Amino acid sequence: MASTLAADPDPTIEVVDPPGRWVALAVLAIGTILAMSPWFSSSAVAPSLAAEWDASAFELSLLVVAVQLGFAAGALALAVTGASDVIRGDRLFAAGAVVAGVANLAFAVLADGPLAGIPARAVTGAALAAVYPVGMKLIAGWFRRDRGLAIGVLIAAVTVGSAMPHLFRAVGALADVDWRTVVAFASVATFLGGGLVLTGGRPGPFDTPAPRFSVQIAAAAFRQPSVRLANLGYLGHMWELFAMWTWIPLFLAASLAASGSDDAALASLAAFAVMAAGAVGCVGAGLYADRFGRTTATIVAMAVSGSCALLVGLLFGASPWLVVALATVWGVTVVADSAQFSAAVSELAPPGTAGSALQVQVASGFVLTAVTILAVGAIAPTDAGGWQVAFSALALGPAVGIVAMWRLRRRPDAVRMASGHR
């Protein structure tokens, strides 16, 4: 994931963050948690979809890929048209939430198979491009001194919101409701989130126009080796992140069943806990990176998450407590470094080029996630060996990312990151 950051003020001028910023952060964080609920709603109910539609894991993975590609297209469309300049952030956020909620509801009501569900899922992804990136821009308008923490909190909210459908499914399993009702819960949450931000959120005094996307400007940024290395690190991170988020719920359900704990509600609660735990990593890594360096934070996070990817498949069918514990460590670290890659590009790109460079970063990253989501779906759900191979393949991304960030750390211009902490 990535965010577009507002331009920093003259460093010689002391900046005082405005009153009301923490209330604004709370409103945006809660609104984001609720509004992001539809993202993985199809993954949360995947076992029910497989049973009702006789769908393969590969077919079900297309529903998630549609969201990813829709998001990439929506983000680029907003950047090219400059909609973020024309429409006030709180209103754009609310509009995106409403469209995402309606599209998700259409999936629940109308879809009768994987192919029929793809258009609704693609529209959901495109609409969510007006939610969390716009939320990041809104919160950047309220913070300067504590912006790293604030952005970390917003990405933590995205993480928890992405996990919410699994909580809804756990409740639905206990209440014995069908998958369509569970997906509808996510739409209701999205409408509530959009309404909360529309009524309680507003742009801050530091709000700045969103930069228009330009291929030429982005190319100028990527001519810088440091920007290319930061983006390579981001791509390594994205190789792992969304494939893990997509497939860890099915892995946990299958592993718990193999160990004798065949409880749908328990499996969904475990999936929610594993994914939502990433919120802790987002905030912690944000605080750490500002003080000790972005390359340090990202290298540590990718080393731990890559190790978990190698190990967790080996525990298939083992004690549920052991499996969930290791998966939770993976959940914390797999997303912890998300904000640091976009922060690094914003610091390393030549003046006036960061916005377009970040749009390329987002689009390329989400397109790449489609590859790994489909690949894991084609390999993993066959048996224990399939999970081991598929999750081990995800560790390739962090390995590449670690090398990229280590090389970036050794470059002289890396001192421009995190106030000289690299």
Short mmCIF file of C-alpha atoms in Angstrom, two decimals:
data_model
loop_
_atom_site.label_atom_id
_atom_site.label_comp_id
_atom_site.label_asym_id
_atom_site.label_seq_id
_atom_site.Cartn_x
_atom_site.Cartn_y
_atom_site.Cartn_z
CA MET A 1 0.00 0.00 0.00
CA ALA A 2 1.09 3.58 -0.44
CA SER A 3 -0.09 7.10 0.25
CA THR A 4 0.30 10.52 -1.28
CA LEU A 5 1.80 12.99 1.16
CA ALA A 6 1.36 16.73 1.11
CA ALA A 7 4.41 18.89 0.52
CA ASP A 8 6.43 19.82 3.57
CA PRO A 9 6.70 23.47 4.57
CA ASP A 10 9.89 25.50 4.73
CA PRO A 11 12.00 23.60 7.34
CA THR A 12 13.28 26.91 8.75
CA ILE A 13 9.76 27.85 9.84
CA GLU A 14 8.45 26.31 13.04
CA VAL A 15 5.14 24.61 12.36
CA VAL A 16 2.50 24.15 15.06
CA ASP A 17 -0.07 21.46 14.37
CA PRO A 18 -3.61 22.82 14.71
CA PRO A 19 -6.03 22.01 17.52
CA GLY A 20 -8.61 19.41 16.62
CA ARG A 21 -6.13 17.23 14.77
CA TRP A 22 -6.54 14.23 17.08
CA VAL A 23 -10.32 14.37 16.73
CA ALA A 24 -9.89 14.54 12.95
CA LEU A 25 -7.57 11.52 13.11
CA ALA A 26 -10.08 9.56 15.22
CA VAL A 27 -12.94 10.34 12.81
CA LEU A 28 -10.90 9.38 9.76
CA ALA A 29 -9.52 6.23 11.38
CA ILE A 30 -12.93 4.94 12.44
CA GLY A 31 -14.44 5.96 9.11
CA THR A 32 -11.66 4.14 7.25
CA ILE A 33 -12.06 0.95 9.30
CA LEU A 34 -15.76 0.85 8.42
CA ALA A 35 -15.44 1.99 4.81
CA MET A 36 -12.74 -0.54 3.90
CA SER A 37 -14.88 -3.49 4.99
CA PRO A 38 -15.87 -4.68 1.47
CA TRP A 39 -12.27 -5.23 0.32
CA PHE A 40 -11.98 -8.88 1.38
CA SER A 41 -15.66 -9.70 1.75
CA SER A 42 -15.47 -12.38 -0.97
CA SER A 43 -12.42 -13.96 0.71
CA ALA A 44 -14.20 -14.05 4.05
CA VAL A 45 -17.06 -16.11 2.63
CA ALA A 46 -14.91 -18.14 0.21
CA PRO A 47 -15.78 -21.55 1.77
CA SER A 48 -19.48 -20.81 1.31
CA LEU A 49 -18.93 -19.62 -2.26
CA ALA A 50 -16.93 -22.74 -3.07
CA ALA A 51 -19.72 -24.94 -1.74
CA GLU A 52 -22.65 -23.09 -3.35
CA TRP A 53 -21.02 -22.36 -6.71
CA ASP A 54 -18.75 -25.43 -6.90
CA ALA A 55 -15.97 -22.90 -7.55
CA SER A 56 -12.26 -23.68 -7.58
CA ALA A 57 -9.73 -21.74 -5.55
CA PHE A 58 -8.45 -20.17 -8.76
CA GLU A 59 -11.95 -18.96 -9.69
CA LEU A 60 -12.45 -17.50 -6.23
CA SER A 61 -9.11 -15.73 -6.41
CA LEU A 62 -10.35 -13.88 -9.50
CA LEU A 63 -12.84 -12.09 -7.27
CA VAL A 64 -9.98 -10.63 -5.20
CA VAL A 65 -7.88 -9.86 -8.26
CA ALA A 66 -10.80 -7.88 -9.68
CA VAL A 67 -10.72 -5.65 -6.60
CA GLN A 68 -6.95 -5.15 -6.90
CA LEU A 69 -7.06 -4.21 -10.57
CA GLY A 70 -10.13 -2.05 -10.03
CA PHE A 71 -8.32 -0.18 -7.28
CA ALA A 72 -5.27 0.43 -9.49
CA ALA A 73 -7.49 1.73 -12.30
CA GLY A 74 -9.48 3.93 -9.92
CA ALA A 75 -6.36 5.42 -8.35
CA LEU A 76 -4.91 6.31 -11.76
CA ALA A 77 -8.24 7.76 -12.93
CA LEU A 78 -8.43 10.03 -9.89
CA ALA A 79 -4.85 11.14 -10.45
CA VAL A 80 -5.22 11.81 -14.19
CA THR A 81 -8.50 13.70 -13.86
CA GLY A 82 -7.42 15.66 -10.78
CA ALA A 83 -10.70 14.77 -9.05
CA SER A 84 -9.03 15.19 -5.66
CA ASP A 85 -8.49 18.86 -6.52
CA VAL A 86 -12.07 19.47 -7.62
CA ILE A 87 -13.99 17.50 -4.99
CA ARG A 88 -13.45 18.17 -1.29
CA GLY A 89 -11.74 15.26 0.42
CA ASP A 90 -14.49 14.37 2.90
CA ARG A 91 -17.10 14.38 0.13
CA LEU A 92 -14.94 12.30 -2.20
CA PHE A 93 -14.29 9.80 0.61
CA ALA A 94 -18.03 9.52 1.30
CA ALA A 95 -18.85 9.13 -2.40
CA GLY A 96 -16.26 6.38 -2.78
CA ALA A 97 -17.66 4.59 0.27
CA VAL A 98 -21.24 4.76 -1.05
CA VAL A 99 -20.27 3.40 -4.48
CA ALA A 100 -18.16 0.65 -2.90
CA GLY A 101 -21.03 -0.28 -0.59
CA VAL A 102 -23.56 -0.42 -3.43
CA ALA A 103 -21.24 -2.51 -5.63
CA ASN A 104 -20.54 -4.88 -2.73
CA LEU A 105 -24.27 -5.17 -2.09
CA ALA A 106 -24.80 -5.96 -5.77
CA PHE A 107 -22.29 -8.78 -5.41
CA ALA A 108 -24.26 -10.17 -2.46
CA VAL A 109 -27.65 -9.93 -4.18
CA LEU A 110 -26.94 -10.61 -7.85
CA ALA A 111 -23.86 -12.80 -8.19
CA ASP A 112 -24.56 -16.46 -8.93
CA GLY A 113 -21.01 -17.50 -9.80
CA PRO A 114 -17.40 -16.24 -9.84
CA LEU A 115 -17.58 -14.72 -13.33
CA ALA A 116 -20.87 -12.98 -12.57
CA GLY A 117 -19.35 -11.49 -9.43
CA ILE A 118 -16.23 -10.01 -11.07
CA PRO A 119 -17.78 -6.73 -12.35
CA ALA A 120 -19.19 -5.85 -8.94
CA ARG A 121 -15.88 -6.63 -7.27
CA ALA A 122 -13.97 -4.51 -9.80
CA VAL A 123 -16.26 -1.53 -9.18
CA THR A 124 -15.79 -2.04 -5.44
CA GLY A 125 -12.02 -1.79 -5.85
CA ALA A 126 -12.24 1.28 -8.08
CA ALA A 127 -14.49 3.03 -5.56
CA LEU A 128 -12.19 2.22 -2.64
CA ALA A 129 -9.47 4.18 -4.47
CA ALA A 130 -11.46 7.23 -3.36
CA VAL A 131 -11.43 6.07 0.26
CA TYR A 132 -8.09 5.31 1.85
CA PRO A 133 -5.75 7.34 -0.41
CA VAL A 134 -8.10 10.30 0.02
CA GLY A 135 -8.14 9.64 3.76
CA MET A 136 -4.34 9.81 3.78
CA LYS A 137 -4.44 13.16 2.00
CA LEU A 138 -7.05 14.45 4.45
CA ILE A 139 -5.03 13.51 7.50
CA ALA A 140 -1.84 14.96 6.01
CA GLY A 141 -3.70 18.27 6.02
CA TRP A 142 -3.92 18.11 9.81
CA PHE A 143 -0.41 16.99 10.74
CA ARG A 144 3.19 18.08 10.15
CA ARG A 145 5.22 17.19 13.24
CA ASP A 146 3.35 13.97 13.98
CA ARG A 147 2.50 13.08 10.40
CA GLY A 148 4.43 9.80 10.47
CA LEU A 149 2.37 8.62 13.42
CA ALA A 150 -0.87 9.89 11.88
CA ILE A 151 -0.26 8.15 8.55
CA GLY A 152 0.67 4.99 10.45
CA VAL A 153 -2.64 5.13 12.31
CA LEU A 154 -4.55 5.52 9.02
CA ILE A 155 -2.80 2.53 7.45
CA ALA A 156 -3.53 0.61 10.66
CA ALA A 157 -7.19 1.52 10.12
CA VAL A 158 -7.00 0.22 6.54
CA THR A 159 -5.57 -3.02 7.91
CA VAL A 160 -8.31 -3.49 10.50
CA GLY A 161 -10.97 -2.54 7.94
CA SER A 162 -9.64 -5.12 5.51
CA ALA A 163 -9.99 -7.75 8.25
CA MET A 164 -13.55 -6.78 9.24
CA PRO A 165 -15.37 -9.21 6.89
CA HIS A 166 -13.81 -12.10 8.78
CA LEU A 167 -15.28 -10.76 12.00
CA PHE A 168 -18.65 -10.42 10.25
CA ARG A 169 -18.38 -14.01 9.05
CA ALA A 170 -17.56 -15.23 12.56
CA VAL A 171 -20.68 -13.51 13.87
CA GLY A 172 -22.65 -14.81 10.91
CA ALA A 173 -21.50 -18.38 11.59
CA LEU A 174 -22.66 -18.11 15.19
CA ALA A 175 -25.98 -16.62 14.07
CA ASP A 176 -26.31 -19.18 11.26
CA VAL A 177 -26.85 -16.64 8.48
CA ASP A 178 -25.87 -17.17 4.85
CA TRP A 179 -22.91 -15.61 3.06
CA ARG A 180 -25.02 -12.98 1.32
CA THR A 181 -26.03 -11.53 4.67
CA VAL A 182 -22.40 -11.47 5.80
CA VAL A 183 -21.37 -9.55 2.65
CA ALA A 184 -24.30 -7.17 3.19
CA PHE A 185 -22.94 -6.43 6.68
CA ALA A 186 -19.79 -5.12 5.02
CA SER A 187 -21.85 -2.76 2.85
CA VAL A 188 -23.70 -1.40 5.87
CA ALA A 189 -20.37 -0.75 7.59
CA THR A 190 -19.13 1.06 4.48
CA PHE A 191 -22.15 3.34 4.38
CA LEU A 192 -21.65 4.15 8.07
CA GLY A 193 -17.97 4.94 7.51
CA GLY A 194 -18.69 7.24 4.60
CA GLY A 195 -21.41 9.00 6.58
CA LEU A 196 -19.13 9.47 9.57
CA VAL A 197 -16.39 11.13 7.51
CA LEU A 198 -18.91 13.25 5.59
CA THR A 199 -20.46 14.61 8.79
CA GLY A 200 -17.45 14.66 11.09
CA GLY A 201 -14.42 15.05 8.83
CA ARG A 202 -13.08 18.06 6.96
CA PRO A 203 -9.85 19.14 5.26
CA GLY A 204 -7.16 20.47 7.58
CA PRO A 205 -5.28 23.78 7.33
CA PHE A 206 -2.27 22.11 5.67
CA ASP A 207 -4.40 20.55 2.92
CA THR A 208 -2.76 20.87 -0.49
CA PRO A 209 -3.94 20.00 -4.02
CA ALA A 210 -3.28 16.42 -5.07
CA PRO A 211 -0.60 16.29 -7.77
CA ARG A 212 -1.76 15.43 -11.29
CA PHE A 213 -0.26 12.26 -12.71
CA SER A 214 2.28 12.71 -15.48
CA VAL A 215 4.21 9.94 -17.24
CA GLN A 216 7.05 12.34 -18.00
CA ILE A 217 7.30 13.57 -14.41
CA ALA A 218 7.16 10.01 -13.07
CA ALA A 219 9.93 9.01 -15.48
CA ALA A 220 12.06 11.89 -14.20
CA ALA A 221 11.64 10.59 -10.65
CA PHE A 222 12.52 7.01 -11.60
CA ARG A 223 15.70 8.12 -13.30
CA GLN A 224 17.00 8.49 -9.75
CA PRO A 225 18.56 5.16 -8.59
CA SER A 226 17.40 5.75 -5.03
CA VAL A 227 13.77 6.10 -6.14
CA ARG A 228 14.04 2.89 -8.18
CA LEU A 229 15.45 1.03 -5.19
CA ALA A 230 12.69 2.29 -2.88
CA ASN A 231 10.10 1.19 -5.44
CA LEU A 232 11.75 -2.22 -5.81
CA GLY A 233 11.53 -2.63 -2.05
CA TYR A 234 7.84 -1.73 -2.24
CA LEU A 235 7.20 -4.26 -4.99
CA GLY A 236 8.87 -6.96 -2.90
CA HIS A 237 6.57 -6.02 -0.03
CA MET A 238 3.45 -6.09 -2.24
CA TRP A 239 4.46 -9.46 -3.72
CA GLU A 240 3.78 -10.91 -0.28
CA LEU A 241 1.15 -8.71 1.38
CA PHE A 242 -2.12 -9.16 -0.48
CA ALA A 243 -1.55 -12.80 -1.33
CA MET A 244 -1.05 -13.42 2.38
CA TRP A 245 -4.19 -11.44 3.28
CA THR A 246 -6.20 -13.27 0.62
CA TRP A 247 -5.18 -16.84 1.46
CA ILE A 248 -4.32 -16.91 5.17
CA PRO A 249 -8.02 -17.27 6.14
CA LEU A 250 -8.42 -20.42 4.00
CA PHE A 251 -5.11 -21.75 5.27
CA LEU A 252 -6.18 -21.26 8.88
CA ALA A 253 -9.56 -22.90 8.27
CA ALA A 254 -7.93 -25.89 6.55
CA SER A 255 -5.19 -26.18 9.17
CA LEU A 256 -7.65 -25.99 12.07
CA ALA A 257 -9.83 -28.63 10.40
CA ALA A 258 -6.82 -30.89 9.91
CA SER A 259 -6.01 -30.58 13.61
CA GLY A 260 -9.56 -31.48 14.61
CA SER A 261 -10.85 -27.93 15.27
CA ASP A 262 -13.40 -27.73 12.45
CA ASP A 263 -15.24 -24.60 13.65
CA ALA A 264 -16.11 -21.94 11.03
CA ALA A 265 -16.61 -19.19 13.61
CA LEU A 266 -13.27 -19.96 15.29
CA ALA A 267 -11.45 -19.98 11.95
CA SER A 268 -12.95 -16.63 10.98
CA LEU A 269 -12.07 -15.09 14.34
CA ALA A 270 -8.51 -16.35 13.94
CA ALA A 271 -8.31 -14.81 10.45
CA PHE A 272 -9.62 -11.49 11.77
CA ALA A 273 -7.08 -11.49 14.61
CA VAL A 274 -4.17 -12.33 12.29
CA MET A 275 -5.00 -9.61 9.79
CA ALA A 276 -6.06 -6.95 12.28
CA ALA A 277 -2.85 -7.47 14.27
CA GLY A 278 -1.09 -5.70 11.42
CA ALA A 279 -2.43 -2.44 12.85
CA VAL A 280 0.05 -2.77 15.70
CA GLY A 281 2.87 -3.22 13.21
CA CYS A 282 1.84 -0.16 11.17
CA VAL A 283 1.89 2.19 14.14
CA GLY A 284 5.00 0.66 15.69
CA ALA A 285 6.99 0.71 12.45
CA GLY A 286 5.96 4.31 11.80
CA LEU A 287 7.28 5.42 15.18
CA TYR A 288 10.45 3.35 14.78
CA ALA A 289 11.21 4.47 11.23
CA ASP A 290 11.02 8.17 12.07
CA ARG A 291 13.60 7.68 14.81
CA PHE A 292 15.90 4.94 13.50
CA GLY A 293 15.48 4.97 9.74
CA ARG A 294 13.18 3.73 6.99
CA THR A 295 15.60 1.18 5.59
CA THR A 296 16.14 -0.32 9.04
CA ALA A 297 12.40 -0.59 9.70
CA THR A 298 11.62 -2.11 6.31
CA ILE A 299 14.51 -4.58 6.37
CA VAL A 300 13.55 -5.86 9.83
CA ALA A 301 9.87 -6.14 8.91
CA MET A 302 10.57 -8.00 5.67
CA ALA A 303 13.10 -10.32 7.33
CA VAL A 304 10.53 -11.38 9.93
CA SER A 305 7.58 -11.61 7.53
CA GLY A 306 9.61 -13.55 4.96
CA SER A 307 10.72 -15.99 7.66
CA CYS A 308 7.11 -16.49 8.70
CA ALA A 309 6.16 -17.18 5.09
CA LEU A 310 8.77 -19.94 4.98
CA LEU A 311 7.71 -21.48 8.28
CA VAL A 312 3.94 -21.20 8.56
CA GLY A 313 3.17 -23.73 5.81
CA LEU A 314 5.29 -26.30 7.63
CA LEU A 315 2.92 -26.06 10.61
CA PHE A 316 -0.18 -27.04 8.63
CA GLY A 317 -2.36 -29.20 10.87
CA ALA A 318 -0.27 -28.53 13.99
CA SER A 319 -1.63 -27.18 17.27
CA PRO A 320 -4.05 -24.33 16.49
CA TRP A 321 -2.41 -22.15 19.13
CA LEU A 322 0.99 -22.57 17.50
CA VAL A 323 -0.31 -21.98 13.97
CA VAL A 324 -2.31 -18.89 14.92
CA ALA A 325 0.58 -17.49 16.97
CA LEU A 326 3.03 -17.69 14.07
CA ALA A 327 0.41 -16.41 11.63
CA THR A 328 -0.19 -13.44 13.94
CA VAL A 329 3.50 -12.55 13.89
CA TRP A 330 3.28 -12.73 10.12
CA GLY A 331 0.20 -10.53 10.18
CA VAL A 332 1.96 -7.88 12.29
CA THR A 333 5.09 -7.71 10.13
CA VAL A 334 3.68 -8.25 6.62
CA VAL A 335 2.07 -4.80 6.58
CA ALA A 336 4.22 -2.94 9.12
CA ASP A 337 6.48 -1.41 6.49
CA SER A 338 3.77 -0.29 4.05
CA ALA A 339 3.91 3.43 4.79
CA GLN A 340 7.69 3.58 4.78
CA PHE A 341 8.11 2.87 1.06
CA SER A 342 5.83 5.72 0.01
CA ALA A 343 7.44 7.97 2.61
CA ALA A 344 10.85 7.08 1.18
CA VAL A 345 9.80 7.94 -2.38
CA SER A 346 8.31 11.24 -1.21
CA GLU A 347 11.66 12.10 0.40
CA LEU A 348 13.94 10.84 -2.38
CA ALA A 349 12.13 11.98 -5.53
CA PRO A 350 13.23 15.28 -7.09
CA PRO A 351 11.01 18.26 -6.14
CA GLY A 352 7.67 18.19 -7.91
CA THR A 353 7.90 14.54 -8.99
CA ALA A 354 6.87 12.60 -5.89
CA GLY A 355 3.13 12.63 -6.63
CA SER A 356 3.42 11.01 -10.05
CA ALA A 357 6.11 8.61 -8.79
CA LEU A 358 3.80 7.46 -6.00
CA GLN A 359 0.94 6.89 -8.44
CA VAL A 360 3.20 4.63 -10.51
CA GLN A 361 4.23 2.87 -7.31
CA VAL A 362 0.61 2.21 -6.32
CA ALA A 363 -0.49 1.06 -9.78
CA SER A 364 2.48 -1.26 -10.31
CA GLY A 365 2.18 -2.69 -6.81
CA PHE A 366 -1.50 -3.56 -7.09
CA VAL A 367 -1.09 -5.08 -10.53
CA LEU A 368 1.72 -7.25 -9.13
CA THR A 369 -0.57 -8.47 -6.34
CA ALA A 370 -2.83 -10.00 -8.96
CA VAL A 371 0.02 -12.30 -10.03
CA THR A 372 0.77 -13.65 -6.57
CA ILE A 373 -2.88 -13.97 -5.55
CA LEU A 374 -3.59 -16.10 -8.61
CA ALA A 375 -0.38 -18.09 -8.22
CA VAL A 376 -1.08 -19.01 -4.60
CA GLY A 377 -4.65 -19.91 -5.54
CA ALA A 378 -3.38 -22.27 -8.22
CA ILE A 379 -0.92 -24.03 -5.88
CA ALA A 380 -1.88 -23.79 -2.24
CA PRO A 381 -5.32 -25.26 -1.53
CA THR A 382 -4.43 -28.74 -2.81
CA ASP A 383 -2.78 -30.15 0.33
CA ALA A 384 -0.27 -29.34 3.08
CA GLY A 385 2.59 -29.49 0.58
CA GLY A 386 0.82 -27.00 -1.66
CA TRP A 387 0.54 -24.47 1.17
CA GLN A 388 4.24 -24.94 1.96
CA VAL A 389 5.31 -24.30 -1.63
CA ALA A 390 2.97 -21.37 -2.18
CA PHE A 391 3.78 -19.53 1.06
CA SER A 392 7.50 -20.18 0.60
CA ALA A 393 7.26 -18.55 -2.83
CA LEU A 394 5.86 -15.42 -1.16
CA ALA A 395 9.16 -15.10 0.76
CA LEU A 396 10.88 -14.24 -2.54
CA GLY A 397 9.34 -10.78 -2.41
CA PRO A 398 10.75 -9.79 1.00
CA ALA A 399 14.13 -11.23 -0.03
CA VAL A 400 14.28 -8.93 -3.05
CA GLY A 401 12.97 -6.05 -0.96
CA ILE A 402 15.67 -6.51 1.68
CA VAL A 403 18.42 -6.40 -0.94
CA ALA A 404 16.90 -3.27 -2.49
CA MET A 405 16.60 -1.42 0.82
CA TRP A 406 20.10 -2.48 1.89
CA ARG A 407 21.50 -1.05 -1.34
CA LEU A 408 19.43 2.10 -0.82
CA ARG A 409 20.80 2.45 2.70
CA ARG A 410 24.37 2.57 1.33
CA ARG A 411 23.62 5.40 -1.10
CA PRO A 412 24.72 8.93 -0.08
CA ASP A 413 21.31 10.45 -0.87
CA ALA A 414 19.66 8.04 1.60
CA VAL A 415 20.33 10.68 4.27
CA ARG A 416 17.33 12.57 2.90
CA MET A 417 15.08 9.94 4.51
CA ALA A 418 13.77 10.17 8.08
CA SER A 419 15.76 13.31 8.97
CA GLY A 420 19.08 11.63 8.18
CA HIS A 421 18.34 8.29 9.85
CA ARG A 422 18.19 6.53 6.46
#
